[in-house]
Coordinates of C-alpha atoms in Angstrom, one line a residue:
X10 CA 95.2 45.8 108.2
X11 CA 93.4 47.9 105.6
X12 CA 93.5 51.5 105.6
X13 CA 90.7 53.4 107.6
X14 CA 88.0 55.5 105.6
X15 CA 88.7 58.6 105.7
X16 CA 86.1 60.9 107.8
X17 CA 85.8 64.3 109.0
X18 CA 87.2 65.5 112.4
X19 CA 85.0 68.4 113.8
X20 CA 84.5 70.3 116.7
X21 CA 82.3 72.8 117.2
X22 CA 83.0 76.0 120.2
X23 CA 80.7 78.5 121.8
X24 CA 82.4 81.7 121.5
X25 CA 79.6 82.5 124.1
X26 CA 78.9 86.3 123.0
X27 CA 83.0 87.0 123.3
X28 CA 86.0 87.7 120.7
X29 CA 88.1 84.8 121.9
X30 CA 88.7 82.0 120.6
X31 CA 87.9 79.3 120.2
X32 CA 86.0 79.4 123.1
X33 CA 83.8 76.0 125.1
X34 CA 83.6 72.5 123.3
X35 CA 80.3 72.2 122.9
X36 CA 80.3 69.4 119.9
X37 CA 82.8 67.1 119.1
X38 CA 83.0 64.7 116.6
X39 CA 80.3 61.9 116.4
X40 CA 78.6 63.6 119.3
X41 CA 75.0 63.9 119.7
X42 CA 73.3 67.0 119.1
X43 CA 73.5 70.2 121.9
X44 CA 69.8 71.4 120.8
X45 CA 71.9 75.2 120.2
X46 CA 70.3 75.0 116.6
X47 CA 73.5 77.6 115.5
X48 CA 76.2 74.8 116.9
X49 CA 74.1 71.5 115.1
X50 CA 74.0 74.0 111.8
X51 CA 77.5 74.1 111.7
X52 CA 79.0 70.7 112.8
X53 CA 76.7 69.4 109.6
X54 CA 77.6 72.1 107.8
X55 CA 81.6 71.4 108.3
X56 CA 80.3 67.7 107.6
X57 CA 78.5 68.7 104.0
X58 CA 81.6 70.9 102.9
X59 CA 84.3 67.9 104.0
X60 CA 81.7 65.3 102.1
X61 CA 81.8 67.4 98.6
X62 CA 85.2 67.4 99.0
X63 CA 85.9 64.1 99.8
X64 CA 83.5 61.7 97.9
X65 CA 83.7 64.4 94.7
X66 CA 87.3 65.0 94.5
X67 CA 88.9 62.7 96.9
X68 CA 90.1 65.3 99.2
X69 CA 90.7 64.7 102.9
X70 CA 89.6 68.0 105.1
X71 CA 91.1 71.6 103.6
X72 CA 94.4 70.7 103.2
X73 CA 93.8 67.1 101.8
X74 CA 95.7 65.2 104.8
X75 CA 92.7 65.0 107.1
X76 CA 92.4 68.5 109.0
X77 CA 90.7 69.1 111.8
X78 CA 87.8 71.5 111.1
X79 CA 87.1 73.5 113.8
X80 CA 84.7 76.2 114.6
X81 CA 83.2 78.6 116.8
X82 CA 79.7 79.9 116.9
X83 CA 77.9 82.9 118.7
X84 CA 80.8 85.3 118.0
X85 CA 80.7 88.6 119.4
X86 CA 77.8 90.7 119.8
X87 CA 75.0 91.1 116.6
X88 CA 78.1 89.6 114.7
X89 CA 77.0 89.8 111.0
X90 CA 79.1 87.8 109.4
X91 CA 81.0 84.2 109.0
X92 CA 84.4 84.1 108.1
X93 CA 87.4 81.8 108.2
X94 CA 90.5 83.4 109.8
X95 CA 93.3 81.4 108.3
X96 CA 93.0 78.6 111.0
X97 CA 89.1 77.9 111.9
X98 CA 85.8 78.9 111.1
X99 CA 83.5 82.1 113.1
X100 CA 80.1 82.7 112.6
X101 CA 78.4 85.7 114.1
X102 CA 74.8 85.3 115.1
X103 CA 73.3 88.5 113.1
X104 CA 72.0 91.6 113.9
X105 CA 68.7 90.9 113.7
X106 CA 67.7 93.3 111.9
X107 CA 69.0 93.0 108.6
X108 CA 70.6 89.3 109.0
X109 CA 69.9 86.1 110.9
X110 CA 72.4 83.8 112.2
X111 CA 75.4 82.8 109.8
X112 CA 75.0 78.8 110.5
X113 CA 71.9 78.6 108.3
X114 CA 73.5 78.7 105.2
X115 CA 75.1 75.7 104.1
X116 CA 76.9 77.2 100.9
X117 CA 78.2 80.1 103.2
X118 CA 80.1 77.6 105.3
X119 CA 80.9 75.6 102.0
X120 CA 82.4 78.7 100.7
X121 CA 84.3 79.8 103.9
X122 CA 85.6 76.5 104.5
X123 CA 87.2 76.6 100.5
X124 CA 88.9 80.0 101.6
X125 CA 90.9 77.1 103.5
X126 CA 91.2 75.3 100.5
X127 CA 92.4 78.1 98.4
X128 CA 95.0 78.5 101.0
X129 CA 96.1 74.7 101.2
X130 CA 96.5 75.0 96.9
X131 CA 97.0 78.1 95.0
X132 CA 97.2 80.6 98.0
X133 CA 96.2 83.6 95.5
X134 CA 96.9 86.6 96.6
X135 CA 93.7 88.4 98.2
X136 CA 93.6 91.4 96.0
X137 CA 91.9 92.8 92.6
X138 CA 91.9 89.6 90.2
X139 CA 93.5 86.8 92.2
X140 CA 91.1 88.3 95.3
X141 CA 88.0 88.0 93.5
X142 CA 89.1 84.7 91.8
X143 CA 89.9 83.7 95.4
X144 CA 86.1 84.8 96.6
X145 CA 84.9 83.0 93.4
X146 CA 86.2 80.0 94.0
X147 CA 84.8 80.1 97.6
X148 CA 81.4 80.2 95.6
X149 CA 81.8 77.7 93.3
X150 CA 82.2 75.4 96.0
X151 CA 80.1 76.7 98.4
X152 CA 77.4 76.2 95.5
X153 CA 78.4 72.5 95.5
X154 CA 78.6 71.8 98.5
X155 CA 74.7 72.7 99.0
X156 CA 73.9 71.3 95.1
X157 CA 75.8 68.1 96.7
X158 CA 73.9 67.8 99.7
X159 CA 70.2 68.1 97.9
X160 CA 71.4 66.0 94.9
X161 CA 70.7 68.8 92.9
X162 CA 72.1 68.9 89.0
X163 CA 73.4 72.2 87.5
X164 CA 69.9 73.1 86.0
X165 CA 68.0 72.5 89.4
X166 CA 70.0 74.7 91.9
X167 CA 68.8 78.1 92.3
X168 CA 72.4 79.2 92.2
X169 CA 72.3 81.6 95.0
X170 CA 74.8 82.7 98.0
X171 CA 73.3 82.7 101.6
X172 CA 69.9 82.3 100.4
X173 CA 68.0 83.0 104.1
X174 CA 70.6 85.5 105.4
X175 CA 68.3 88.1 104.8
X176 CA 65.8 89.1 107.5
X177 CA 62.4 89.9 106.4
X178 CA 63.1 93.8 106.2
X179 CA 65.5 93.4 103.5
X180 CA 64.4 93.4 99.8
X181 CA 66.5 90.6 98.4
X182 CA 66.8 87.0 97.8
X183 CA 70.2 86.0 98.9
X184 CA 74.0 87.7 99.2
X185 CA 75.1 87.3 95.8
X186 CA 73.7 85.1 92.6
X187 CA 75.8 83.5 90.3
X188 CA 73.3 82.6 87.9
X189 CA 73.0 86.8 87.4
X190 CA 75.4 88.6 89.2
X191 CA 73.9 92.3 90.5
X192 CA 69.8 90.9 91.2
X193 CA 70.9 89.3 94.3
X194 CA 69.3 92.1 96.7
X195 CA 68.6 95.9 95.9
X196 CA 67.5 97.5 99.3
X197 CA 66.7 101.1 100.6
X198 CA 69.7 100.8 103.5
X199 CA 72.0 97.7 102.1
X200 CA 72.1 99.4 98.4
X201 CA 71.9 97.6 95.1
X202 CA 74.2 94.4 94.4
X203 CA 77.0 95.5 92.9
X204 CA 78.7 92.4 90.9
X205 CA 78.9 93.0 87.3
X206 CA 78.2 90.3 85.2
X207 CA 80.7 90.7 82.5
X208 CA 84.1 92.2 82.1
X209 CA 82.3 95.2 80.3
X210 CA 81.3 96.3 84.0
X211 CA 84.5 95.1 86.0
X212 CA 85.3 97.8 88.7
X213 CA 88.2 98.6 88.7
X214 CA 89.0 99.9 91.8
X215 CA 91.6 101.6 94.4
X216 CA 93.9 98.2 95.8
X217 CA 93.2 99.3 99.6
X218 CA 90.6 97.6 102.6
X219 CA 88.5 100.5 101.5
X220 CA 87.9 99.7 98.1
X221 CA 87.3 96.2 99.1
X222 CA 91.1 95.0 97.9
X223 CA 90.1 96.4 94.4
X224 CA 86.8 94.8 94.7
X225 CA 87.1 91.5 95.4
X226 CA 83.8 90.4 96.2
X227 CA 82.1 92.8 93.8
X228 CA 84.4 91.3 90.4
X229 CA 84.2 87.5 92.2
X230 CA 80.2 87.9 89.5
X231 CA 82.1 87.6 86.2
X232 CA 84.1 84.2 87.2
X233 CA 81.0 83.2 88.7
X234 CA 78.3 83.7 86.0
X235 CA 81.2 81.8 83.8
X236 CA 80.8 79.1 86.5
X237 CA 77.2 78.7 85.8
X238 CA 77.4 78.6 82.6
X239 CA 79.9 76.0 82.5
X240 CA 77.9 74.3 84.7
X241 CA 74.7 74.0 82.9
X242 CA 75.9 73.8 79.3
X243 CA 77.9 70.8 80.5
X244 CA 74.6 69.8 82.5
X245 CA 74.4 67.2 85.5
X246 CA 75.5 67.4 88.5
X247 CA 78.0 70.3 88.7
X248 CA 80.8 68.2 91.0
X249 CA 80.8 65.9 88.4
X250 CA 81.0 68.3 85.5
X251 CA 81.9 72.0 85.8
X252 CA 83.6 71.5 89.3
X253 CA 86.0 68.5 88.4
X254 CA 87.7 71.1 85.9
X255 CA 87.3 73.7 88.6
X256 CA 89.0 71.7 91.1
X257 CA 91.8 70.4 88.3
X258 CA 92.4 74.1 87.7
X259 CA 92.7 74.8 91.1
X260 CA 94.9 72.5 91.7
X261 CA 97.0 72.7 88.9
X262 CA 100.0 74.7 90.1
X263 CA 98.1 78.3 89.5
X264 CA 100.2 81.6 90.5
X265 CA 99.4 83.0 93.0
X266 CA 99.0 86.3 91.4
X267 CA 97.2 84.5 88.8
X268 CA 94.2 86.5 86.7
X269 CA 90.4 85.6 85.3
X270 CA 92.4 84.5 82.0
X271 CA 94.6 82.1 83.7
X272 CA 92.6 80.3 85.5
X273 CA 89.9 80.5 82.6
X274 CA 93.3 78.7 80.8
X275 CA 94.0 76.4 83.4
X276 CA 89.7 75.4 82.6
X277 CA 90.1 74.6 79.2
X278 CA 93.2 72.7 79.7
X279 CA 91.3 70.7 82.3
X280 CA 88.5 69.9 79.7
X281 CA 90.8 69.0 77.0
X282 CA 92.7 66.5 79.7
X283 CA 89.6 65.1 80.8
X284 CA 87.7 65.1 77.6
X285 CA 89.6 65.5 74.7
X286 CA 90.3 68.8 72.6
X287 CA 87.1 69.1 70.5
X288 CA 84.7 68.3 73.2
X289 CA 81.2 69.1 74.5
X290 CA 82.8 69.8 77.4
X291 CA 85.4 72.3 76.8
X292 CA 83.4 73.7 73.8
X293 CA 80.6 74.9 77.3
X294 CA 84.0 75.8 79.2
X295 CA 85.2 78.1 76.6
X296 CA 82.1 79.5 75.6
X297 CA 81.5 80.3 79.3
X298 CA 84.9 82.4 79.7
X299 CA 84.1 84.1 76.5
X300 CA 80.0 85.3 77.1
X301 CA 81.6 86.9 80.7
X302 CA 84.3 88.6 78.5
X303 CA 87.3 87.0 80.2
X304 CA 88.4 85.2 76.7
X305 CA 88.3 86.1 72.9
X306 CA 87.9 83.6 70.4
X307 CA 89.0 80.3 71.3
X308 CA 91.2 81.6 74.1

């Protein structure tokens, strides 16, 4: 008998306004839709994240051997947030006031669901570098995953993080921008994005939950803007480009108290596998880590 084609296994819980979890089936997989527009948004989110990662880089589920993806929506009470906690995926519905429901954005979930990811690989170690390497990663493919869904190429994509979080009363676009780190939002209550967008600004801050585990998703702008420039001096679409060498870095036996420079290493020695030493290719990889300030010179 041939081997069955891969597909996703999801299910999707009501949290129903409580902590626990996971809380009711409401979806499982290759059900119809429940008409709760926050429990359809993230069984096809789960799907869009699980597709990238299958059909761009052959990978079964997070931990490449077909996983489960489970999740549980309308968590807690004006929840404003989504996050994955090491086994499944939360989403809070918002406040209201300053954020809508966490479902709506597909590149969120992309880039929660890649946490997962991170852990099944490299498992870097969530603080100052490695931390906002981690978060940066979790963007990269979160980016994908919604470029992959609209068959978008690199130059198309408006490059921005939870683009529709925001309720009418804040003044920004989206949570963060990769494209250019620290325009992402500047707002009277929520403050001004804080990402730098080269190693000239990097924050170097206190290693505690206070300081954001030395500002992890404040330094996650310089890998990022190297992203996108990778991205779109190598051109097309980004899975095919950009992300393939992301993904080979990724996977490539990283530390897990690796830096910006090592992975940016682990990069370049991805192009030259792929595409030889003196490539387009690693020539927009390279000259990506340098214009962030992660590399000097040829690196």
């Amino acid at each position: 008998m041939p081997e069955a084609e891969p597909s996703p296994r999801r299910s999707i819980h009501d949290a129903a306004g409580g902590t626990a979890l996971p809380g009711r089936l409401v979806r499982a997989e290759g059900a119809d839709p429940t008409g709760d527009p926050s429990a359809d948004e993230a069984y096809d989110g789960l799907g869009a994240t699980w597709e990238l990662y299958a059909r761009a880089f052959g990978r079964d589920s997070l931990d490449g051997a077909g996983m489960e993806l489970v999740a549980s929506v309308h968590y807690g009470q004006d929840f404003a947030n989504a996050y994955w906690n090491g086994e499944q995926m939360v989403f809070g519905d918002g406040d209201g006031v300053y954020f809508t429901s966490f479902t709506g954005a597909v590149d969120v979930i992309g880039h929660e669901l890649t946490h997962g990811v991170v852990q099944h690989t490299a498992g870097l170690i969530y603080l100052a570098q490695p931390g906002a390497l981690h978060e940066s990663i979790a963007d990269c493919f979160g980016a994908m995953t919604a470029q992959h869904l609209r068959g978008q190429r690199a130059e198309e994509a408006d490059w921005l993080i939870g683009a529709g979080l925001f309720t009418d009363a804040v003044q920004g676009v989206a949570l963060r921008s990769m494209k250019a780190p620290g325009t992402a939002y500047d707002d009277p209550v929520l403050g001004k994005d804080p990402q730098p967008n080269s190693m000239a600004h990097y924050a170097d801050l206190p290693h505690d939950a206070e300081n954001d585990n030395g500002g992890v998703h404040i330094n996650s702008g310089n890998p990022n803007r190297a992203f996108y420039l990778a991205a779109t001096g190598i051109g097309g679409r980004t899975e095919e480009g950009a992300g393939l060498l992301w993904y080979d870095a990724l996977t490539s036996g990283l530390p897990r108290d690796a830096d910006f420079a090592t992975f940016a290493a682990a990069t370049l020695a991805a192009a030259e596998a792929r595409h030889g030493a003196d490539s387009a290719e690693r020539a927009a990889v390279a000259e990506a880590w340098r214009t962030v300030g992660v590399l000097e010179g040829e690196g």
